[in-house]
CSV table of C-alpha atoms in Angstrom, one decimal:
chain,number,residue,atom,x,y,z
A,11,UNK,CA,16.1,-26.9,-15.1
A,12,UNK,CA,18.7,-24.1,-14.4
A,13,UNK,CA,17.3,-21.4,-12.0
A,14,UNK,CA,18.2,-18.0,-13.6
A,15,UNK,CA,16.5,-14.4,-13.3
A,16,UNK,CA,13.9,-13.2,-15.7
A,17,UNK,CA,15.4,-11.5,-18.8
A,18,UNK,CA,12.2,-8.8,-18.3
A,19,UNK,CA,13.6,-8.0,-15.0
A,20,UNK,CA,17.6,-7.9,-15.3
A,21,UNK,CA,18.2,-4.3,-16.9
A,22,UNK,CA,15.9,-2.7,-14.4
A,23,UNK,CA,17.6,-4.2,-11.7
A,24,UNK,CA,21.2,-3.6,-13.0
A,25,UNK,CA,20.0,0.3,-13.3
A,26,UNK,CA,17.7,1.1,-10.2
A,27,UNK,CA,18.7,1.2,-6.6
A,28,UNK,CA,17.5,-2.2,-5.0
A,29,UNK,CA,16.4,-3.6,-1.9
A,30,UNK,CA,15.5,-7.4,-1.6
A,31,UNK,CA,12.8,-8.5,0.6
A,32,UNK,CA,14.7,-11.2,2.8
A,33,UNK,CA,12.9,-13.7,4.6
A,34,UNK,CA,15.9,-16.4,5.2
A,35,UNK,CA,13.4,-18.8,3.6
A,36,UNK,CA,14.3,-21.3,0.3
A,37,UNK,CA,13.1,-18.7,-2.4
A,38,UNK,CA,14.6,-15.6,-0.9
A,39,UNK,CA,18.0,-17.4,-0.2
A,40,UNK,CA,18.0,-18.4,-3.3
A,41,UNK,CA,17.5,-14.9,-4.8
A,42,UNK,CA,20.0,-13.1,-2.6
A,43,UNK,CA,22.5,-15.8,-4.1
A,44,UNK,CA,21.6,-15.1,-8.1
A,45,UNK,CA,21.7,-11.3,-7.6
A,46,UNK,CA,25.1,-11.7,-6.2
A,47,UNK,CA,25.9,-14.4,-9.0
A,48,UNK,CA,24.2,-11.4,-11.8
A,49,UNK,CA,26.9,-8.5,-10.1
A,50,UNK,CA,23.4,-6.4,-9.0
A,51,UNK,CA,23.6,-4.3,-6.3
A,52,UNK,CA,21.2,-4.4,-3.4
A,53,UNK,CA,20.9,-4.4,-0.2
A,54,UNK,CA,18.4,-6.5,2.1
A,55,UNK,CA,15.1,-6.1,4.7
A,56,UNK,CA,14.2,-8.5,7.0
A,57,UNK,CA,11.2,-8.5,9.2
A,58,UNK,CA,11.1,-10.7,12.6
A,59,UNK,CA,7.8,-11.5,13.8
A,60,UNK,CA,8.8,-13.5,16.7
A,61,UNK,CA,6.5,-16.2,16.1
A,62,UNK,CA,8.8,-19.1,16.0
A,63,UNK,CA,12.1,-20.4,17.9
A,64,UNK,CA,14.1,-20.0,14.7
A,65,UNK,CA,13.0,-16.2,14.2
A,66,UNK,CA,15.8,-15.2,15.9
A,67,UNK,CA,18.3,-17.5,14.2
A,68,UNK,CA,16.9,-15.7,10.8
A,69,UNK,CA,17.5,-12.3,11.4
A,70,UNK,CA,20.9,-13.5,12.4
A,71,UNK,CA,21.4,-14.9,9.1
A,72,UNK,CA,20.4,-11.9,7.5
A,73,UNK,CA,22.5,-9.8,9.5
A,74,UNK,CA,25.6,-12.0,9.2
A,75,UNK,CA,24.8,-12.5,4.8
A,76,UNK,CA,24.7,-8.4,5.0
A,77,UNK,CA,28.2,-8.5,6.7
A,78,UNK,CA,29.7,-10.9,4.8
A,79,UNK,CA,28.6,-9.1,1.5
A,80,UNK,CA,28.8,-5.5,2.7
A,81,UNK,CA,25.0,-4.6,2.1
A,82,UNK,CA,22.8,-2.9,4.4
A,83,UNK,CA,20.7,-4.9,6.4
A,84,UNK,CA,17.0,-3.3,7.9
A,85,UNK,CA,15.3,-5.4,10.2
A,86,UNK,CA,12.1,-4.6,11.9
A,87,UNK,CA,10.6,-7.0,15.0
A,88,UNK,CA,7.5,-7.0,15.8
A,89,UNK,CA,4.8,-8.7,17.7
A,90,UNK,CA,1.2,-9.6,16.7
A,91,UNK,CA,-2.2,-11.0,17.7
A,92,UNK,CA,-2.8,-14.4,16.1
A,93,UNK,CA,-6.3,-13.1,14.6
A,94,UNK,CA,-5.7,-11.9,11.3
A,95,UNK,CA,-2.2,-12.9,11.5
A,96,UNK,CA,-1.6,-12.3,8.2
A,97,UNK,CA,-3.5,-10.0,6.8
A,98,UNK,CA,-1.8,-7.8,9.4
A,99,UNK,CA,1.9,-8.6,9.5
A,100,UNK,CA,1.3,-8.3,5.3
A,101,UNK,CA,0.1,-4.2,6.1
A,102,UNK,CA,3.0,-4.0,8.8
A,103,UNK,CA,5.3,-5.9,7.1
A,104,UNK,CA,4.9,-3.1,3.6
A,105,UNK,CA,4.4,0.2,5.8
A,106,UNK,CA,7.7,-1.3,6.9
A,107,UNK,CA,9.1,-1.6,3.2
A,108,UNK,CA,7.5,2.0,2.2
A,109,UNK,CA,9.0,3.6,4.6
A,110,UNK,CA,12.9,2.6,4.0
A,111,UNK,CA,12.3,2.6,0.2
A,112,UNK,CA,11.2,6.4,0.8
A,113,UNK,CA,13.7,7.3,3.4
A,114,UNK,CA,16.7,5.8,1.9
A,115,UNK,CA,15.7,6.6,-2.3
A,116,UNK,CA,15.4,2.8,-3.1
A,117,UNK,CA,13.4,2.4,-6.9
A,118,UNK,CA,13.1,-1.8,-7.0
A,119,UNK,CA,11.7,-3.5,-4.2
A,120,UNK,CA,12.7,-7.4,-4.9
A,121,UNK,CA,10.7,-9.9,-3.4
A,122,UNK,CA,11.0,-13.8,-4.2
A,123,UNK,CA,7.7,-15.0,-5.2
A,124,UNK,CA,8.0,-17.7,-7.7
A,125,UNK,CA,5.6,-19.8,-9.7
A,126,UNK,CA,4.0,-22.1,-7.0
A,127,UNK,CA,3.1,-18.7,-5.1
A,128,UNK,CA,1.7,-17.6,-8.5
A,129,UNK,CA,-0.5,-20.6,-9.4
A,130,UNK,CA,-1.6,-20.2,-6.1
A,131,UNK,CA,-2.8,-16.9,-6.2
A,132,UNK,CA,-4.3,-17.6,-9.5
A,133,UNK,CA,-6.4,-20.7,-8.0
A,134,UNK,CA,-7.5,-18.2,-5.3
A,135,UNK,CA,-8.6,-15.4,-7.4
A,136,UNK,CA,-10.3,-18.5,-9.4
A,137,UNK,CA,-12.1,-19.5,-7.0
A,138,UNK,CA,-13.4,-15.5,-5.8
A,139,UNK,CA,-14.6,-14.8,-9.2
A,140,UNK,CA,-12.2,-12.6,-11.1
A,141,UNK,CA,-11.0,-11.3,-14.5
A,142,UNK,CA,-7.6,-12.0,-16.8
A,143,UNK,CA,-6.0,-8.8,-15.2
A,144,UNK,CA,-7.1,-10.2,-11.1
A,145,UNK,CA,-5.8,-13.8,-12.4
A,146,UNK,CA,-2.5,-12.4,-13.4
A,147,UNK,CA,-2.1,-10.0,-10.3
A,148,UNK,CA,0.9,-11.2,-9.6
A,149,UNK,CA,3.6,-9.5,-12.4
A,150,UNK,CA,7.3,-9.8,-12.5
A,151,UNK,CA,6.9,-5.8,-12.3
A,152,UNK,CA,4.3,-4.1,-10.9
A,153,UNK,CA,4.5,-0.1,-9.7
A,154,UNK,CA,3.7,0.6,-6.3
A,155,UNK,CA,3.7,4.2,-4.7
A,156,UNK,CA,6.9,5.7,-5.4
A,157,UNK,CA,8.6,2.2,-6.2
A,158,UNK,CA,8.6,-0.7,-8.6
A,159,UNK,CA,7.6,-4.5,-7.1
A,160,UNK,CA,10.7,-6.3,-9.0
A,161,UNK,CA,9.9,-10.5,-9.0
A,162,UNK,CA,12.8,-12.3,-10.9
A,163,UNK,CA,11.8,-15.6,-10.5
A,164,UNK,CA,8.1,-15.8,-11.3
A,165,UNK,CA,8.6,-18.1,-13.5
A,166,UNK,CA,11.2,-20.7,-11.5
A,167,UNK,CA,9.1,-23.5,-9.6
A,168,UNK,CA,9.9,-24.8,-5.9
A,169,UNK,CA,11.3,-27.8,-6.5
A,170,UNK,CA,13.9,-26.1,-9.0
A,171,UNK,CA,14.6,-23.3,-6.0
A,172,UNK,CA,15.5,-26.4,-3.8
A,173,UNK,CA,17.7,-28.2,-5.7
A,174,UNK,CA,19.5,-25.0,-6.8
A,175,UNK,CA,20.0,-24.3,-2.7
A,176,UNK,CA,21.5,-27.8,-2.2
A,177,UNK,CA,23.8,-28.1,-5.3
A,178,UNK,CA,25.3,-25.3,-4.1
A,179,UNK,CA,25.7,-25.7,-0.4
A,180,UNK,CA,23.4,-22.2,0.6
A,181,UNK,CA,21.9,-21.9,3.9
A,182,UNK,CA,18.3,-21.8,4.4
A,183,UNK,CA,15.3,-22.3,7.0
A,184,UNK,CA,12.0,-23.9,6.4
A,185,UNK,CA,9.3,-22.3,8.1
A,186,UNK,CA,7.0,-24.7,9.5
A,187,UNK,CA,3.9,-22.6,9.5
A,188,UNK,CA,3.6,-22.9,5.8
A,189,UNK,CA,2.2,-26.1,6.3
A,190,UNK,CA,-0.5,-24.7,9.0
A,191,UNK,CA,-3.8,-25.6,6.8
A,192,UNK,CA,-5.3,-22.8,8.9
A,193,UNK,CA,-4.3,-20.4,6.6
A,194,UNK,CA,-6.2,-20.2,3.4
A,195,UNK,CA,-2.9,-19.8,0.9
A,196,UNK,CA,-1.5,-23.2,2.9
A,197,UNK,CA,-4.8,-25.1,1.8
A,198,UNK,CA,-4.3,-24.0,-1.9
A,199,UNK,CA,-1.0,-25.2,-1.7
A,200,UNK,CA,-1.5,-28.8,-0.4
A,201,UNK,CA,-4.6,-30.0,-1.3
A,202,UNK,CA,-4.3,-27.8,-5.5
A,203,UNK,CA,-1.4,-25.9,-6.4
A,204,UNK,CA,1.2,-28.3,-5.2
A,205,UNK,CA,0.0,-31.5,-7.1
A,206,UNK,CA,-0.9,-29.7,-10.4
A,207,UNK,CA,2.4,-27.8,-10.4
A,208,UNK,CA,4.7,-31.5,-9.6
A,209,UNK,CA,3.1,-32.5,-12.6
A,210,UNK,CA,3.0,-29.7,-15.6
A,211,UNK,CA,5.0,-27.0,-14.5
A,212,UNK,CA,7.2,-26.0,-17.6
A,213,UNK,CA,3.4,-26.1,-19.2
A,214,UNK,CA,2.0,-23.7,-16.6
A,215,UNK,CA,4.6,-21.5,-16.9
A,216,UNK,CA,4.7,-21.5,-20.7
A,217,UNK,CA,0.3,-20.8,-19.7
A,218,UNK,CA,1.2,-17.9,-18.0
A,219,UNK,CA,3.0,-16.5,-20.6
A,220,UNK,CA,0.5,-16.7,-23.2
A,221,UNK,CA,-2.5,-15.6,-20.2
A,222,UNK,CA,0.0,-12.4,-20.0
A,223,UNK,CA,0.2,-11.8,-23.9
A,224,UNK,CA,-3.7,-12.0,-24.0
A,225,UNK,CA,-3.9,-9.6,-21.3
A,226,UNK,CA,-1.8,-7.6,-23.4
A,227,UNK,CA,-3.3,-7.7,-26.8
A,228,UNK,CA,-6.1,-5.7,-25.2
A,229,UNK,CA,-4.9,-3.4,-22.3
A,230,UNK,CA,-4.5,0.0,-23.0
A,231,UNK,CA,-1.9,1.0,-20.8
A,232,UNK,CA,-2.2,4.7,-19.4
A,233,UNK,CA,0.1,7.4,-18.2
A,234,UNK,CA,-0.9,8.5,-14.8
A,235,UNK,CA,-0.6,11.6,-13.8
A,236,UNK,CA,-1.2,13.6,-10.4
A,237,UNK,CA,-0.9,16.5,-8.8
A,238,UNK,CA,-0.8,16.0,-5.1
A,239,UNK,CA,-3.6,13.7,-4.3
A,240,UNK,CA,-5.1,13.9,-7.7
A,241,UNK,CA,-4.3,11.8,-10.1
A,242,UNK,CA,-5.7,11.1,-13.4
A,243,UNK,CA,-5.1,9.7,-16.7
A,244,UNK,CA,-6.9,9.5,-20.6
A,245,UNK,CA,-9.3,6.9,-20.1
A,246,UNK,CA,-9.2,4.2,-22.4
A,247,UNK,CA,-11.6,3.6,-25.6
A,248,UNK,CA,-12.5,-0.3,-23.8
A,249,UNK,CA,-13.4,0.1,-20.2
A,250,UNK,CA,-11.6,-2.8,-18.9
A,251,UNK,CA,-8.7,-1.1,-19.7
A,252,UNK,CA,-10.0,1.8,-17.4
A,253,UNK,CA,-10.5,-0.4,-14.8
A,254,UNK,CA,-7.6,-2.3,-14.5
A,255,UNK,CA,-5.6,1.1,-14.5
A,256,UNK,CA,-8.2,2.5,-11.4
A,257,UNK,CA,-7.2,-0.5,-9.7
A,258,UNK,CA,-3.6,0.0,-10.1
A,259,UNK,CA,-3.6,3.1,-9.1
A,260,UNK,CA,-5.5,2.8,-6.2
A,261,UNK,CA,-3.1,-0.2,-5.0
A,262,UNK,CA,-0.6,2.5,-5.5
A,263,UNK,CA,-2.2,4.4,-2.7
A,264,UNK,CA,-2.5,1.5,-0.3
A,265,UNK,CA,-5.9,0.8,-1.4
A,266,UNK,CA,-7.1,-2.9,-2.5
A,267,UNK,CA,-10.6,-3.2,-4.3
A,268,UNK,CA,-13.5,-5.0,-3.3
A,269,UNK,CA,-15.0,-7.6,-6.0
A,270,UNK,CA,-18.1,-5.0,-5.2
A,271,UNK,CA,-16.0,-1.8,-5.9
A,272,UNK,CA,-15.3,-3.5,-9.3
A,273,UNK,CA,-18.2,-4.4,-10.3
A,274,UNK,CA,-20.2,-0.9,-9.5
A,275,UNK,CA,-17.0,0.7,-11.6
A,276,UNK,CA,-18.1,-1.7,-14.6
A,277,UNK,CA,-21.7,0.4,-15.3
A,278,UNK,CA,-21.0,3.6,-13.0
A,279,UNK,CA,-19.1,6.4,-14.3
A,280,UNK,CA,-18.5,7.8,-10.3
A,281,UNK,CA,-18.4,5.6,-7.1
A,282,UNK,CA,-16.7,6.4,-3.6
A,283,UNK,CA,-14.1,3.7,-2.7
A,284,UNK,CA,-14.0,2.9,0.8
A,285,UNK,CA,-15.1,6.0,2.2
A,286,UNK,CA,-11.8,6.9,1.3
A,287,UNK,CA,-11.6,8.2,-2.5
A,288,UNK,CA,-13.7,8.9,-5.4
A,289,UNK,CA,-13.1,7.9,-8.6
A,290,UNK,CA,-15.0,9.5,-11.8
A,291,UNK,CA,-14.9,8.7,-15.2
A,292,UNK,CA,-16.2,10.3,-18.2
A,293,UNK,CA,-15.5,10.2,-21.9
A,294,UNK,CA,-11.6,12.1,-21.9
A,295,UNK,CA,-10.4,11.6,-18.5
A,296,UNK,CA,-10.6,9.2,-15.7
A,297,UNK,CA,-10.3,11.3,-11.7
A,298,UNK,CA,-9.0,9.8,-8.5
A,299,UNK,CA,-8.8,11.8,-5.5
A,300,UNK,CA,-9.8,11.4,-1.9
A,301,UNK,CA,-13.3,12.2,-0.8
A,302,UNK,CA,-13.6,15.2,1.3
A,303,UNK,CA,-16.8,16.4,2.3
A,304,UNK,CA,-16.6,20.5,3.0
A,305,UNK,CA,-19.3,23.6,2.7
A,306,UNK,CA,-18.2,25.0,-0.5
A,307,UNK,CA,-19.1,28.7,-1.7
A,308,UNK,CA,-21.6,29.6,-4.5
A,309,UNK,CA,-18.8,30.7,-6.9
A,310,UNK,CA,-16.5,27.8,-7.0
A,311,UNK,CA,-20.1,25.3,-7.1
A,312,UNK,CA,-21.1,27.5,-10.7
A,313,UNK,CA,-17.7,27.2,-12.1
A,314,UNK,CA,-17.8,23.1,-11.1
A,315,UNK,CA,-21.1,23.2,-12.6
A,316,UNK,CA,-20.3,25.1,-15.9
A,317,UNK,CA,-17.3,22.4,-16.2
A,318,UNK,CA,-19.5,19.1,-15.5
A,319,UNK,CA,-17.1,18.4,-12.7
A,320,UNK,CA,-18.7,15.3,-11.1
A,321,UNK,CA,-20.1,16.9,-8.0
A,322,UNK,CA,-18.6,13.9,-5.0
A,323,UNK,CA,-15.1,15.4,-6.7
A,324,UNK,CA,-15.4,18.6,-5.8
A,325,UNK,CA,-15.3,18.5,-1.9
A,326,UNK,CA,-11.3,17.6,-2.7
A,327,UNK,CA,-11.0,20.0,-5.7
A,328,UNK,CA,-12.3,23.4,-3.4
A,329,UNK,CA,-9.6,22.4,-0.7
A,330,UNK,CA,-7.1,21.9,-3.4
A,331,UNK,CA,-6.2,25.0,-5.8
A,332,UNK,CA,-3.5,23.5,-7.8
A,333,UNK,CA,-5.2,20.1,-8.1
A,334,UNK,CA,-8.5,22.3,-9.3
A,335,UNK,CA,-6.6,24.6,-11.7
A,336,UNK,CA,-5.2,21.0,-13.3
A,337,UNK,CA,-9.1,19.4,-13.8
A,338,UNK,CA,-10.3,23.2,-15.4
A,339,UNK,CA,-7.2,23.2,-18.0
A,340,UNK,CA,-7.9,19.5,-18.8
A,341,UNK,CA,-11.5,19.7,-19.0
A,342,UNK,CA,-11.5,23.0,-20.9
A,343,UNK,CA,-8.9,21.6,-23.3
């Protein structure tokens, strides 16, 4: 099957300042070539982690593809413990990518994710217990902080990628730790997603196309709003709906949800997050701000009290006058 980008992704891309996650790997070499083959500008990250003997020779390669196309070319090196490995060079490896999308003004992050690394996130969310929206986590454009998380070829399988590569003569390295059964995603791979996907793949794909327009038909997407560390939104007349836009939200801030967090959100209108944030919902609005705990005065506790202002909220609200001032007018309104 000819290996092409996604039609959903393609104006955004042709529009927005880019930067494409580059690992040297099949799926990302593969990418770097179709954006240059769709006349998108980008330029490319690449971070070493000095794990392997051909680390170096990939952030050569990335260097020298930069040169030869005249793109910029971050790279980030970086050594780390082997417990946790990647659950920490994941964190590094996007504090890494937030930071130069900030610094240099970057809108699309591109990353090369593609339909086996879907299915197997869908088998793994499968098998934790989750809902249409966890199922489909991985979208072809997700918002995150200040950026967009562009994937243009969700929907092009391995095999596909490969052959692509070979016909036409690109460079690439095969990292041999994907195969390390250690790592839980590497088990899905061999012993579930692999097999299934050799098998029915156009049928998966076409799957997760109609999983996505069921998700759809009953999301009630949300603009969210903020004001520093506030933000907030209209919550939505199903509460899944609410849900699935806290969660975004709050992976918009570097935050990931426990299943637990989840669930207490499903019959509790205000729960604390992580020690981190709070997040309160009643019948207009829905409230996400950090939790502060602070000695407030008498006058400010009245006028939270005359306003029904969900009292774990208000530790933020009394050190923030403007973010205050925004909950009053809405809740007044």
């Amino acid at each position: 099957m000819p290996v092409s980008l996604s039609s959903e992704t393609l104006e955004l891309l042709k529009e927005g300042e880019n930067l494409l996650a580059f690992s040297g790997g099949t799926d990302s070499a593969a990418l770097f070539h179709l954006l240059l083959n769709e006349n998108i500008t980008f330029d490319i990250i690449h971070v070493n982690y000095n794990t392997r003997v051909q680390s170096y020779d990939e952030e050569h390669y990335a260097k020298s593809l930069s040169r030869q196309h005249n793109k910029k070319c971050y790279i980030q090196s970086i050594t780390l413990q082997s417990s946790n490995f990647e659950h920490n060079a994941r964190n590094l490896r996007y504090s890494f990518f937030d930071e130069i999308m900030k610094e240099q003004s970057y809108s699309n992050l591109i990353t090369a994710h593609q339909l086996n690394d879907r299915l197997e996130w869908f088998l793994m969310q499968l098998c934790k217990g989750a809902g249409l929206n966890e199922l489909l986590g991985m979208q072809s454009i997700t918002a995150h902080n200040n950026y967009n998380i562009v994937r243009p070829i969700l929907h092009v399988n391995s095999e596909d990628i490969l052959s692509y590569l070979n016909s036409n003569s690109i460079i690439y390295f095969l990292d041999e730790s994907n195969n390390n059964t250690k790592f839980k995603r590497n088990r899905f791979r061999e012993d579930y997603a692999s097999p299934i996907i050799k098998e029915h793949s156009d049928a998966i794909a076409k799957s997760f196309e109609f999983l996505q327009e069921d998700l759809n038909s009953f999301y009630e997407p949300s603009e969210v709003l903020h004001v520093n560390e506030l933000f907030y939104f209209k919550t939505a007349t199903n509460r899944r709906s609410t849900l699935i836009e806290i969660d975004k939200t709050l992976k918009r801030c570097g935050y990931l949800m426990h299943q637990s967090e989840k669930i207490l959100l499903k019959d509790r209108n205000t729960v604390v997050i992580g020690r981190r944030f709070v997040v309160n919902i009643n019948s207009s609005y829905c409230f996400i701000a950090p939790y502060v705990k602070t000695v407030m005065d008498k006058v400010f506790k009245e006028r939270c009290r005359v306003l029904r202002i969900e009292p774990k909220l208000r530790g933020y609200l009394y050190e923030n006058v403007e973010s205050f001032q925004t909950v009053e007018l809405l809740l007044k309104g």
